[in-house]
């Protein structure tokens, strides 16, 4: 395939990843303003966040059907439009029940876009025989960062949530318009009338698919728990100062972003399996050693190992799941969302029952489980060409 075609398709799919990160970062950054406007308590805010994750996790049956009927291209565009409408709804909802409904709808649309855009990314690699998925996931992080910067800039000018979400909606429409022309067709062959039911059953019962889902779930537990608990661990256990404690999430985020920018080259050179096994082992060992050593510097180094090692896990698992069809991809994505949703709560339960140190040790164990499962997953063969920089 021509280099220009690959570049165009790659940036179109990357725009979808950036879109999702930007949309999520936009509304989550204004959660304090939404809480104040709707007069919500801590429990109600927690329910809002749970509703988003639950909607995404429960979207598996719908996503499986829509992927077969619409294909990844149309589903990407349709779910992206729904996410823009959700922002408009959140800027105007007058009460908590409607906000809960809007956020749940956001979760379902996120689940649809997550599967569709990863299917586009996997198709991109397959059609052009080039690695790109890790860089695509890096653009999701870039979208989150851009949303945070926009929120900071807008709030210095006005506290109006509708004004902020209107500006964000315009940017999202521009991003979606730029993405649309270069997206891949993303349609699966038509199946017999009873074939969809058989395919869903195979996706649910296949041992290989469940192994992929296990790797995805424990990989997202590792990511999500570090985002939610790293600051508290530094403050409460390591006794870091108030100015140093927030550096935990910064170290994880920066190392993960940098690793995802480079990870496609690693995948091209060594293959997905070795990258996942080595990376998750580095994350597990680095964090375990940091917990044993104690101290601010060893802890930050251990957190850096997690960001570096976990960066390529989810991109590679998405590619492997997509090779088995849209139903397997939807199931694996749903299990990943479940891990992302349930992981921080699991760490909190362990911390409450024992200690936060043991809770963080659970994160290291999750990364180790990814290493073990990665030995049994049939990874895609190495791409034949170097990834584009």
mmCIF file with all atom_site columns, C-alpha atoms in Angstrom, residues 50-264:
data_model
loop_
_atom_site.group_PDB
_atom_site.id
_atom_site.type_symbol
_atom_site.label_atom_id
_atom_site.label_alt_id
_atom_site.label_comp_id
_atom_site.label_asym_id
_atom_site.label_entity_id
_atom_site.label_seq_id
_atom_site.pdbx_PDB_ins_code
_atom_site.Cartn_x
_atom_site.Cartn_y
_atom_site.Cartn_z
_atom_site.occupancy
_atom_site.B_iso_or_equiv
_atom_site.pdbx_formal_charge
_atom_site.auth_seq_id
_atom_site.auth_comp_id
_atom_site.auth_asym_id
_atom_site.auth_atom_id
_atom_site.pdbx_PDB_model_num
ATOM 1   C CA . UNK A 1 50  ? -19.838 4.078   38.442 1.00 0.00 ? 50  UNK A CA 1
ATOM 2   C CA . UNK A 1 51  ? -22.680 4.679   35.968 1.00 0.00 ? 51  UNK A CA 1
ATOM 3   C CA . UNK A 1 52  ? -20.220 5.636   33.242 1.00 0.00 ? 52  UNK A CA 1
ATOM 4   C CA . UNK A 1 53  ? -18.107 2.535   33.805 1.00 0.00 ? 53  UNK A CA 1
ATOM 5   C CA . UNK A 1 54  ? -21.132 0.282   34.182 1.00 0.00 ? 54  UNK A CA 1
ATOM 6   C CA . UNK A 1 55  ? -22.601 1.576   30.923 1.00 0.00 ? 55  UNK A CA 1
ATOM 7   C CA . UNK A 1 56  ? -19.346 0.842   29.109 1.00 0.00 ? 56  UNK A CA 1
ATOM 8   C CA . UNK A 1 57  ? -18.997 -2.615  30.667 1.00 0.00 ? 57  UNK A CA 1
ATOM 9   C CA . UNK A 1 58  ? -22.623 -3.534  29.907 1.00 0.00 ? 58  UNK A CA 1
ATOM 10  C CA . UNK A 1 59  ? -22.406 -2.416  26.271 1.00 0.00 ? 59  UNK A CA 1
ATOM 11  C CA . UNK A 1 60  ? -20.898 -5.733  25.062 1.00 0.00 ? 60  UNK A CA 1
ATOM 12  C CA . UNK A 1 61  ? -24.112 -7.277  23.604 1.00 0.00 ? 61  UNK A CA 1
ATOM 13  C CA . UNK A 1 62  ? -25.032 -4.027  21.838 1.00 0.00 ? 62  UNK A CA 1
ATOM 14  C CA . UNK A 1 63  ? -21.508 -3.478  20.501 1.00 0.00 ? 63  UNK A CA 1
ATOM 15  C CA . UNK A 1 64  ? -21.327 -7.027  19.134 1.00 0.00 ? 64  UNK A CA 1
ATOM 16  C CA . UNK A 1 65  ? -24.568 -6.526  17.194 1.00 0.00 ? 65  UNK A CA 1
ATOM 17  C CA . UNK A 1 66  ? -23.703 -3.041  15.939 1.00 0.00 ? 66  UNK A CA 1
ATOM 18  C CA . UNK A 1 67  ? -20.230 -4.088  14.802 1.00 0.00 ? 67  UNK A CA 1
ATOM 19  C CA . UNK A 1 68  ? -21.768 -6.773  12.609 1.00 0.00 ? 68  UNK A CA 1
ATOM 20  C CA . UNK A 1 69  ? -24.492 -4.540  11.210 1.00 0.00 ? 69  UNK A CA 1
ATOM 21  C CA . UNK A 1 70  ? -22.657 -1.236  10.804 1.00 0.00 ? 70  UNK A CA 1
ATOM 22  C CA . UNK A 1 71  ? -18.978 -2.105  10.721 1.00 0.00 ? 71  UNK A CA 1
ATOM 23  C CA . UNK A 1 72  ? -16.279 -0.287  12.685 1.00 0.00 ? 72  UNK A CA 1
ATOM 24  C CA . UNK A 1 73  ? -16.268 2.834   10.476 1.00 0.00 ? 73  UNK A CA 1
ATOM 25  C CA . UNK A 1 74  ? -19.968 3.693   10.784 1.00 0.00 ? 74  UNK A CA 1
ATOM 26  C CA . UNK A 1 75  ? -20.073 2.659   14.434 1.00 0.00 ? 75  UNK A CA 1
ATOM 27  C CA . UNK A 1 76  ? -17.107 4.927   15.192 1.00 0.00 ? 76  UNK A CA 1
ATOM 28  C CA . UNK A 1 77  ? -18.809 7.924   13.592 1.00 0.00 ? 77  UNK A CA 1
ATOM 29  C CA . UNK A 1 78  ? -22.235 7.245   15.127 1.00 0.00 ? 78  UNK A CA 1
ATOM 30  C CA . UNK A 1 79  ? -20.925 6.704   18.670 1.00 0.00 ? 79  UNK A CA 1
ATOM 31  C CA . UNK A 1 80  ? -18.717 9.815   18.375 1.00 0.00 ? 80  UNK A CA 1
ATOM 32  C CA . UNK A 1 81  ? -21.764 11.926  17.481 1.00 0.00 ? 81  UNK A CA 1
ATOM 33  C CA . UNK A 1 82  ? -23.577 10.446  20.505 1.00 0.00 ? 82  UNK A CA 1
ATOM 34  C CA . UNK A 1 83  ? -20.667 11.476  22.748 1.00 0.00 ? 83  UNK A CA 1
ATOM 35  C CA . UNK A 1 84  ? -20.921 15.069  21.516 1.00 0.00 ? 84  UNK A CA 1
ATOM 36  C CA . UNK A 1 85  ? -24.666 15.029  22.289 1.00 0.00 ? 85  UNK A CA 1
ATOM 37  C CA . UNK A 1 86  ? -23.908 13.680  25.780 1.00 0.00 ? 86  UNK A CA 1
ATOM 38  C CA . UNK A 1 87  ? -21.688 16.713  26.441 1.00 0.00 ? 87  UNK A CA 1
ATOM 39  C CA . UNK A 1 88  ? -24.566 18.987  25.418 1.00 0.00 ? 88  UNK A CA 1
ATOM 40  C CA . UNK A 1 89  ? -26.916 17.078  27.726 1.00 0.00 ? 89  UNK A CA 1
ATOM 41  C CA . UNK A 1 90  ? -24.512 17.242  30.680 1.00 0.00 ? 90  UNK A CA 1
ATOM 42  C CA . UNK A 1 91  ? -24.234 21.008  30.283 1.00 0.00 ? 91  UNK A CA 1
ATOM 43  C CA . UNK A 1 92  ? -28.000 21.371  30.755 1.00 0.00 ? 92  UNK A CA 1
ATOM 44  C CA . UNK A 1 93  ? -29.239 18.508  32.989 1.00 0.00 ? 93  UNK A CA 1
ATOM 45  C CA . UNK A 1 94  ? -31.303 19.997  35.851 1.00 0.00 ? 94  UNK A CA 1
ATOM 46  C CA . UNK A 1 95  ? -31.137 17.143  38.359 1.00 0.00 ? 95  UNK A CA 1
ATOM 47  C CA . UNK A 1 96  ? -29.189 14.081  39.473 1.00 0.00 ? 96  UNK A CA 1
ATOM 48  C CA . UNK A 1 97  ? -31.380 11.339  37.886 1.00 0.00 ? 97  UNK A CA 1
ATOM 49  C CA . UNK A 1 98  ? -31.043 12.916  34.430 1.00 0.00 ? 98  UNK A CA 1
ATOM 50  C CA . UNK A 1 99  ? -27.310 13.400  34.971 1.00 0.00 ? 99  UNK A CA 1
ATOM 51  C CA . UNK A 1 100 ? -27.063 9.723   35.915 1.00 0.00 ? 100 UNK A CA 1
ATOM 52  C CA . UNK A 1 101 ? -28.914 8.772   32.728 1.00 0.00 ? 101 UNK A CA 1
ATOM 53  C CA . UNK A 1 102 ? -26.676 11.006  30.597 1.00 0.00 ? 102 UNK A CA 1
ATOM 54  C CA . UNK A 1 103 ? -23.483 9.592   32.105 1.00 0.00 ? 103 UNK A CA 1
ATOM 55  C CA . UNK A 1 104 ? -24.740 6.020   31.654 1.00 0.00 ? 104 UNK A CA 1
ATOM 56  C CA . UNK A 1 105 ? -25.429 6.822   27.976 1.00 0.00 ? 105 UNK A CA 1
ATOM 57  C CA . UNK A 1 106 ? -21.916 8.245   27.800 1.00 0.00 ? 106 UNK A CA 1
ATOM 58  C CA . UNK A 1 107 ? -20.560 4.923   29.063 1.00 0.00 ? 107 UNK A CA 1
ATOM 59  C CA . UNK A 1 108 ? -22.466 2.947   26.425 1.00 0.00 ? 108 UNK A CA 1
ATOM 60  C CA . UNK A 1 109 ? -21.228 5.274   23.651 1.00 0.00 ? 109 UNK A CA 1
ATOM 61  C CA . UNK A 1 110 ? -17.684 5.030   25.038 1.00 0.00 ? 110 UNK A CA 1
ATOM 62  C CA . UNK A 1 111 ? -17.942 1.235   24.921 1.00 0.00 ? 111 UNK A CA 1
ATOM 63  C CA . UNK A 1 112 ? -19.069 1.380   21.277 1.00 0.00 ? 112 UNK A CA 1
ATOM 64  C CA . UNK A 1 113 ? -16.364 3.829   20.202 1.00 0.00 ? 113 UNK A CA 1
ATOM 65  C CA . UNK A 1 114 ? -13.681 1.972   22.148 1.00 0.00 ? 114 UNK A CA 1
ATOM 66  C CA . UNK A 1 115 ? -14.344 -1.290  20.310 1.00 0.00 ? 115 UNK A CA 1
ATOM 67  C CA . UNK A 1 116 ? -14.867 0.355   16.910 1.00 0.00 ? 116 UNK A CA 1
ATOM 68  C CA . UNK A 1 117 ? -11.729 2.504   17.002 1.00 0.00 ? 117 UNK A CA 1
ATOM 69  C CA . UNK A 1 118 ? -9.574  -0.401  18.190 1.00 0.00 ? 118 UNK A CA 1
ATOM 70  C CA . UNK A 1 119 ? -11.024 -2.498  15.357 1.00 0.00 ? 119 UNK A CA 1
ATOM 71  C CA . UNK A 1 120 ? -9.992  0.316   13.006 1.00 0.00 ? 120 UNK A CA 1
ATOM 72  C CA . UNK A 1 121 ? -6.500  0.288   14.526 1.00 0.00 ? 121 UNK A CA 1
ATOM 73  C CA . UNK A 1 122 ? -6.191  -3.485  14.149 1.00 0.00 ? 122 UNK A CA 1
ATOM 74  C CA . UNK A 1 123 ? -7.442  -3.269  10.541 1.00 0.00 ? 123 UNK A CA 1
ATOM 75  C CA . UNK A 1 124 ? -4.881  -0.536  9.860  1.00 0.00 ? 124 UNK A CA 1
ATOM 76  C CA . UNK A 1 125 ? -2.053  -2.806  11.007 1.00 0.00 ? 125 UNK A CA 1
ATOM 77  C CA . UNK A 1 126 ? -3.390  -5.768  9.047  1.00 0.00 ? 126 UNK A CA 1
ATOM 78  C CA . UNK A 1 127 ? -4.044  -3.924  5.767  1.00 0.00 ? 127 UNK A CA 1
ATOM 79  C CA . UNK A 1 128 ? -0.719  -2.096  5.691  1.00 0.00 ? 128 UNK A CA 1
ATOM 80  C CA . UNK A 1 129 ? 1.372   -4.679  7.594  1.00 0.00 ? 129 UNK A CA 1
ATOM 81  C CA . UNK A 1 130 ? 2.642   -1.904  9.877  1.00 0.00 ? 130 UNK A CA 1
ATOM 82  C CA . UNK A 1 131 ? 2.575   -1.512  13.663 1.00 0.00 ? 131 UNK A CA 1
ATOM 83  C CA . UNK A 1 132 ? 0.662   1.539   14.869 1.00 0.00 ? 132 UNK A CA 1
ATOM 84  C CA . UNK A 1 133 ? -1.634  0.575   17.758 1.00 0.00 ? 133 UNK A CA 1
ATOM 85  C CA . UNK A 1 134 ? 0.599   1.788   20.587 1.00 0.00 ? 134 UNK A CA 1
ATOM 86  C CA . UNK A 1 135 ? 0.950   5.209   19.001 1.00 0.00 ? 135 UNK A CA 1
ATOM 87  C CA . UNK A 1 136 ? -2.821  5.327   18.539 1.00 0.00 ? 136 UNK A CA 1
ATOM 88  C CA . UNK A 1 137 ? -3.272  4.698   22.261 1.00 0.00 ? 137 UNK A CA 1
ATOM 89  C CA . UNK A 1 138 ? -0.754  7.464   22.939 1.00 0.00 ? 138 UNK A CA 1
ATOM 90  C CA . UNK A 1 139 ? -3.062  9.912   21.140 1.00 0.00 ? 139 UNK A CA 1
ATOM 91  C CA . UNK A 1 140 ? -5.801  9.005   23.624 1.00 0.00 ? 140 UNK A CA 1
ATOM 92  C CA . UNK A 1 141 ? -3.513  10.265  26.385 1.00 0.00 ? 141 UNK A CA 1
ATOM 93  C CA . UNK A 1 142 ? -2.807  13.359  24.301 1.00 0.00 ? 142 UNK A CA 1
ATOM 94  C CA . UNK A 1 143 ? -6.552  13.968  24.060 1.00 0.00 ? 143 UNK A CA 1
ATOM 95  C CA . UNK A 1 144 ? -6.861  13.773  27.843 1.00 0.00 ? 144 UNK A CA 1
ATOM 96  C CA . UNK A 1 145 ? -4.047  16.287  28.213 1.00 0.00 ? 145 UNK A CA 1
ATOM 97  C CA . UNK A 1 146 ? -5.609  18.648  25.649 1.00 0.00 ? 146 UNK A CA 1
ATOM 98  C CA . UNK A 1 147 ? -8.947  18.482  27.459 1.00 0.00 ? 147 UNK A CA 1
ATOM 99  C CA . UNK A 1 148 ? -7.295  19.363  30.764 1.00 0.00 ? 148 UNK A CA 1
ATOM 100 C CA . UNK A 1 149 ? -5.512  22.325  29.194 1.00 0.00 ? 149 UNK A CA 1
ATOM 101 C CA . UNK A 1 150 ? -8.736  23.572  27.570 1.00 0.00 ? 150 UNK A CA 1
ATOM 102 C CA . UNK A 1 151 ? -10.613 23.223  30.856 1.00 0.00 ? 151 UNK A CA 1
ATOM 103 C CA . UNK A 1 152 ? -7.914  25.203  32.649 1.00 0.00 ? 152 UNK A CA 1
ATOM 104 C CA . UNK A 1 153 ? -7.983  27.917  29.998 1.00 0.00 ? 153 UNK A CA 1
ATOM 105 C CA . UNK A 1 154 ? -11.764 28.217  29.835 1.00 0.00 ? 154 UNK A CA 1
ATOM 106 C CA . UNK A 1 155 ? -12.238 28.328  33.604 1.00 0.00 ? 155 UNK A CA 1
ATOM 107 C CA . UNK A 1 156 ? -9.858  31.296  33.847 1.00 0.00 ? 156 UNK A CA 1
ATOM 108 C CA . UNK A 1 157 ? -12.256 33.179  31.550 1.00 0.00 ? 157 UNK A CA 1
ATOM 109 C CA . UNK A 1 158 ? -15.635 31.862  32.678 1.00 0.00 ? 158 UNK A CA 1
ATOM 110 C CA . UNK A 1 159 ? -17.085 29.320  35.065 1.00 0.00 ? 159 UNK A CA 1
ATOM 111 C CA . UNK A 1 160 ? -19.874 28.478  32.609 1.00 0.00 ? 160 UNK A CA 1
ATOM 112 C CA . UNK A 1 161 ? -20.066 24.748  31.905 1.00 0.00 ? 161 UNK A CA 1
ATOM 113 C CA . UNK A 1 162 ? -22.316 25.243  28.816 1.00 0.00 ? 162 UNK A CA 1
ATOM 114 C CA . UNK A 1 163 ? -19.768 27.662  27.317 1.00 0.00 ? 163 UNK A CA 1
ATOM 115 C CA . UNK A 1 164 ? -16.937 25.203  27.989 1.00 0.00 ? 164 UNK A CA 1
ATOM 116 C CA . UNK A 1 165 ? -18.819 22.210  26.599 1.00 0.00 ? 165 UNK A CA 1
ATOM 117 C CA . UNK A 1 166 ? -19.918 24.193  23.537 1.00 0.00 ? 166 UNK A CA 1
ATOM 118 C CA . UNK A 1 167 ? -16.300 25.054  22.729 1.00 0.00 ? 167 UNK A CA 1
ATOM 119 C CA . UNK A 1 168 ? -15.284 21.441  23.331 1.00 0.00 ? 168 UNK A CA 1
ATOM 120 C CA . UNK A 1 169 ? -18.151 20.200  21.148 1.00 0.00 ? 169 UNK A CA 1
ATOM 121 C CA . UNK A 1 170 ? -17.007 22.393  18.257 1.00 0.00 ? 170 UNK A CA 1
ATOM 122 C CA . UNK A 1 171 ? -13.464 21.050  18.552 1.00 0.00 ? 171 UNK A CA 1
ATOM 123 C CA . UNK A 1 172 ? -14.782 17.496  18.682 1.00 0.00 ? 172 UNK A CA 1
ATOM 124 C CA . UNK A 1 173 ? -16.853 18.063  15.531 1.00 0.00 ? 173 UNK A CA 1
ATOM 125 C CA . UNK A 1 174 ? -13.765 19.394  13.745 1.00 0.00 ? 174 UNK A CA 1
ATOM 126 C CA . UNK A 1 175 ? -11.752 16.391  14.926 1.00 0.00 ? 175 UNK A CA 1
ATOM 127 C CA . UNK A 1 176 ? -14.460 13.999  13.758 1.00 0.00 ? 176 UNK A CA 1
ATOM 128 C CA . UNK A 1 177 ? -14.733 15.756  10.403 1.00 0.00 ? 177 UNK A CA 1
ATOM 129 C CA . UNK A 1 178 ? -11.004 15.390  9.903  1.00 0.00 ? 178 UNK A CA 1
ATOM 130 C CA . UNK A 1 179 ? -11.122 11.707  10.836 1.00 0.00 ? 179 UNK A CA 1
ATOM 131 C CA . UNK A 1 180 ? -14.020 10.625  8.613  1.00 0.00 ? 180 UNK A CA 1
ATOM 132 C CA . UNK A 1 181 ? -12.456 10.647  5.110  1.00 0.00 ? 181 UNK A CA 1
ATOM 133 C CA . UNK A 1 182 ? -9.479  8.419   5.940  1.00 0.00 ? 182 UNK A CA 1
ATOM 134 C CA . UNK A 1 183 ? -11.195 5.731   8.029  1.00 0.00 ? 183 UNK A CA 1
ATOM 135 C CA . UNK A 1 184 ? -11.061 2.167   6.740  1.00 0.00 ? 184 UNK A CA 1
ATOM 136 C CA . UNK A 1 185 ? -14.278 0.446   5.536  1.00 0.00 ? 185 UNK A CA 1
ATOM 137 C CA . UNK A 1 186 ? -14.244 -1.911  8.543  1.00 0.00 ? 186 UNK A CA 1
ATOM 138 C CA . UNK A 1 187 ? -17.066 -4.205  7.438  1.00 0.00 ? 187 UNK A CA 1
ATOM 139 C CA . UNK A 1 188 ? -17.128 -7.917  8.182  1.00 0.00 ? 188 UNK A CA 1
ATOM 140 C CA . UNK A 1 189 ? -18.480 -10.413 5.627  1.00 0.00 ? 189 UNK A CA 1
ATOM 141 C CA . UNK A 1 190 ? -22.195 -11.164 5.892  1.00 0.00 ? 190 UNK A CA 1
ATOM 142 C CA . UNK A 1 191 ? -23.013 -14.320 7.800  1.00 0.00 ? 191 UNK A CA 1
ATOM 143 C CA . UNK A 1 192 ? -25.910 -16.766 7.731  1.00 0.00 ? 192 UNK A CA 1
ATOM 144 C CA . UNK A 1 193 ? -28.972 -15.932 9.828  1.00 0.00 ? 193 UNK A CA 1
ATOM 145 C CA . UNK A 1 194 ? -27.968 -18.101 12.780 1.00 0.00 ? 194 UNK A CA 1
ATOM 146 C CA . UNK A 1 195 ? -24.228 -17.392 12.491 1.00 0.00 ? 195 UNK A CA 1
ATOM 147 C CA . UNK A 1 196 ? -24.195 -14.261 14.732 1.00 0.00 ? 196 UNK A CA 1
ATOM 148 C CA . UNK A 1 197 ? -25.580 -16.282 17.632 1.00 0.00 ? 197 UNK A CA 1
ATOM 149 C CA . UNK A 1 198 ? -22.973 -18.997 17.159 1.00 0.00 ? 198 UNK A CA 1
ATOM 150 C CA . UNK A 1 199 ? -20.185 -16.406 16.908 1.00 0.00 ? 199 UNK A CA 1
ATOM 151 C CA . UNK A 1 200 ? -21.236 -14.701 20.145 1.00 0.00 ? 200 UNK A CA 1
ATOM 152 C CA . UNK A 1 201 ? -21.351 -18.098 21.871 1.00 0.00 ? 201 UNK A CA 1
ATOM 153 C CA . UNK A 1 202 ? -17.856 -18.900 20.592 1.00 0.00 ? 202 UNK A CA 1
ATOM 154 C CA . UNK A 1 203 ? -16.582 -15.508 21.753 1.00 0.00 ? 203 UNK A CA 1
ATOM 155 C CA . UNK A 1 204 ? -18.009 -16.101 25.211 1.00 0.00 ? 204 UNK A CA 1
ATOM 156 C CA . UNK A 1 205 ? -16.706 -19.644 25.611 1.00 0.00 ? 205 UNK A CA 1
ATOM 157 C CA . UNK A 1 206 ? -13.383 -19.627 23.756 1.00 0.00 ? 206 UNK A CA 1
ATOM 158 C CA . UNK A 1 207 ? -10.547 -20.258 26.179 1.00 0.00 ? 207 UNK A CA 1
ATOM 159 C CA . UNK A 1 208 ? -8.205  -18.106 24.109 1.00 0.00 ? 208 UNK A CA 1
ATOM 160 C CA . UNK A 1 209 ? -10.638 -15.177 24.132 1.00 0.00 ? 209 UNK A CA 1
ATOM 161 C CA . UNK A 1 210 ? -11.082 -15.509 27.889 1.00 0.00 ? 210 UNK A CA 1
ATOM 162 C CA . UNK A 1 211 ? -7.293  -15.490 28.329 1.00 0.00 ? 211 UNK A CA 1
ATOM 163 C CA . UNK A 1 212 ? -7.146  -12.281 26.319 1.00 0.00 ? 212 UNK A CA 1
ATOM 164 C CA . UNK A 1 213 ? -9.939  -10.838 28.453 1.00 0.00 ? 213 UNK A CA 1
ATOM 165 C CA . UNK A 1 214 ? -8.045  -11.850 31.590 1.00 0.00 ? 214 UNK A CA 1
ATOM 166 C CA . UNK A 1 215 ? -4.892  -10.114 30.348 1.00 0.00 ? 215 UNK A CA 1
ATOM 167 C CA . UNK A 1 216 ? -6.902  -7.027  29.436 1.00 0.00 ? 216 UNK A CA 1
ATOM 168 C CA . UNK A 1 217 ? -8.750  -6.949  32.776 1.00 0.00 ? 217 UNK A CA 1
ATOM 169 C CA . UNK A 1 218 ? -5.601  -7.266  34.903 1.00 0.00 ? 218 UNK A CA 1
ATOM 170 C CA . UNK A 1 219 ? -3.752  -4.850  32.613 1.00 0.00 ? 219 UNK A CA 1
ATOM 171 C CA . UNK A 1 220 ? -6.422  -2.206  33.122 1.00 0.00 ? 220 UNK A CA 1
ATOM 172 C CA . UNK A 1 221 ? -6.499  -2.943  36.863 1.00 0.00 ? 221 UNK A CA 1
ATOM 173 C CA . UNK A 1 222 ? -2.795  -2.073  36.884 1.00 0.00 ? 222 UNK A CA 1
ATOM 174 C CA . UNK A 1 223 ? -3.351  1.162   34.965 1.00 0.00 ? 223 UNK A CA 1
ATOM 175 C CA . UNK A 1 224 ? -6.483  2.299   36.797 1.00 0.00 ? 224 UNK A CA 1
ATOM 176 C CA . UNK A 1 225 ? -5.232  1.521   40.287 1.00 0.00 ? 225 UNK A CA 1
ATOM 177 C CA . UNK A 1 226 ? -2.010  3.453   39.721 1.00 0.00 ? 226 UNK A CA 1
ATOM 178 C CA . UNK A 1 227 ? -3.982  6.489   38.562 1.00 0.00 ? 227 UNK A CA 1
ATOM 179 C CA . UNK A 1 228 ? -6.273  6.393   41.596 1.00 0.00 ? 228 UNK A CA 1
ATOM 180 C CA . UNK A 1 229 ? -3.962  5.283   44.406 1.00 0.00 ? 229 UNK A CA 1
ATOM 181 C CA . UNK A 1 230 ? -0.420  6.433   43.618 1.00 0.00 ? 230 UNK A CA 1
ATOM 182 C CA . UNK A 1 231 ? -0.848  9.867   45.203 1.00 0.00 ? 231 UNK A CA 1
ATOM 183 C CA . UNK A 1 232 ? -2.395  8.470   48.384 1.00 0.00 ? 232 UNK A CA 1
ATOM 184 C CA . UNK A 1 233 ? 0.343   5.842   48.676 1.00 0.00 ? 233 UNK A CA 1
ATOM 185 C CA . UNK A 1 234 ? 3.068   8.479   48.431 1.00 0.00 ? 234 UNK A CA 1
ATOM 186 C CA . UNK A 1 235 ? 1.346   10.698  50.972 1.00 0.00 ? 235 UNK A CA 1
ATOM 187 C CA . UNK A 1 236 ? 0.111   8.177   53.546 1.00 0.00 ? 236 UNK A CA 1
ATOM 188 C CA . UNK A 1 237 ? 2.698   5.376   53.372 1.00 0.00 ? 237 UNK A CA 1
ATOM 189 C CA . UNK A 1 238 ? 5.889   6.943   52.030 1.00 0.00 ? 238 UNK A CA 1
ATOM 190 C CA . UNK A 1 239 ? 5.191   10.217  53.906 1.00 0.00 ? 239 UNK A CA 1
ATOM 191 C CA . UNK A 1 240 ? 5.996   12.354  50.859 1.00 0.00 ? 240 UNK A CA 1
ATOM 192 C CA . UNK A 1 241 ? 5.315   16.075  51.059 1.00 0.00 ? 241 UNK A CA 1
ATOM 193 C CA . UNK A 1 242 ? 2.132   17.596  49.634 1.00 0.00 ? 242 UNK A CA 1
ATOM 194 C CA . UNK A 1 243 ? 4.085   18.929  46.662 1.00 0.00 ? 243 UNK A CA 1
ATOM 195 C CA . UNK A 1 244 ? 5.764   15.581  45.885 1.00 0.00 ? 244 UNK A CA 1
ATOM 196 C CA . UNK A 1 245 ? 2.778   13.238  46.338 1.00 0.00 ? 245 UNK A CA 1
ATOM 197 C CA . UNK A 1 246 ? 1.026   14.250  43.056 1.00 0.00 ? 246 UNK A CA 1
ATOM 198 C CA . UNK A 1 247 ? 4.193   13.356  41.147 1.00 0.00 ? 247 UNK A CA 1
ATOM 199 C CA . UNK A 1 248 ? 3.207   9.684   41.353 1.00 0.00 ? 248 UNK A CA 1
ATOM 200 C CA . UNK A 1 249 ? 0.472   9.930   38.749 1.00 0.00 ? 249 UNK A CA 1
ATOM 201 C CA . UNK A 1 250 ? 2.615   12.312  36.684 1.00 0.00 ? 250 UNK A CA 1
ATOM 202 C CA . UNK A 1 251 ? 5.480   9.792   36.565 1.00 0.00 ? 251 UNK A CA 1
ATOM 203 C CA . UNK A 1 252 ? 3.148   6.953   35.555 1.00 0.00 ? 252 UNK A CA 1
ATOM 204 C CA . UNK A 1 253 ? 1.397   9.061   32.903 1.00 0.00 ? 253 UNK A CA 1
ATOM 205 C CA . UNK A 1 254 ? 4.547   10.507  31.337 1.00 0.00 ? 254 UNK A CA 1
ATOM 206 C CA . UNK A 1 255 ? 6.438   7.198   31.172 1.00 0.00 ? 255 UNK A CA 1
ATOM 207 C CA . UNK A 1 256 ? 3.368   5.445   29.754 1.00 0.00 ? 256 UNK A CA 1
ATOM 208 C CA . UNK A 1 257 ? 2.909   8.115   27.085 1.00 0.00 ? 257 UNK A CA 1
ATOM 209 C CA . UNK A 1 258 ? 6.579   8.019   26.082 1.00 0.00 ? 258 UNK A CA 1
ATOM 210 C CA . UNK A 1 259 ? 6.600   4.216   26.027 1.00 0.00 ? 259 UNK A CA 1
ATOM 211 C CA . UNK A 1 260 ? 3.504   4.101   23.824 1.00 0.00 ? 260 UNK A CA 1
ATOM 212 C CA . UNK A 1 261 ? 5.155   6.450   21.355 1.00 0.00 ? 261 UNK A CA 1
ATOM 213 C CA . UNK A 1 262 ? 8.101   4.014   21.113 1.00 0.00 ? 262 UNK A CA 1
ATOM 214 C CA . UNK A 1 263 ? 6.305   0.692   21.626 1.00 0.00 ? 263 UNK A CA 1
ATOM 215 C CA . UNK A 1 264 ? 5.364   0.105   17.981 1.00 0.00 ? 264 UNK A CA 1
#
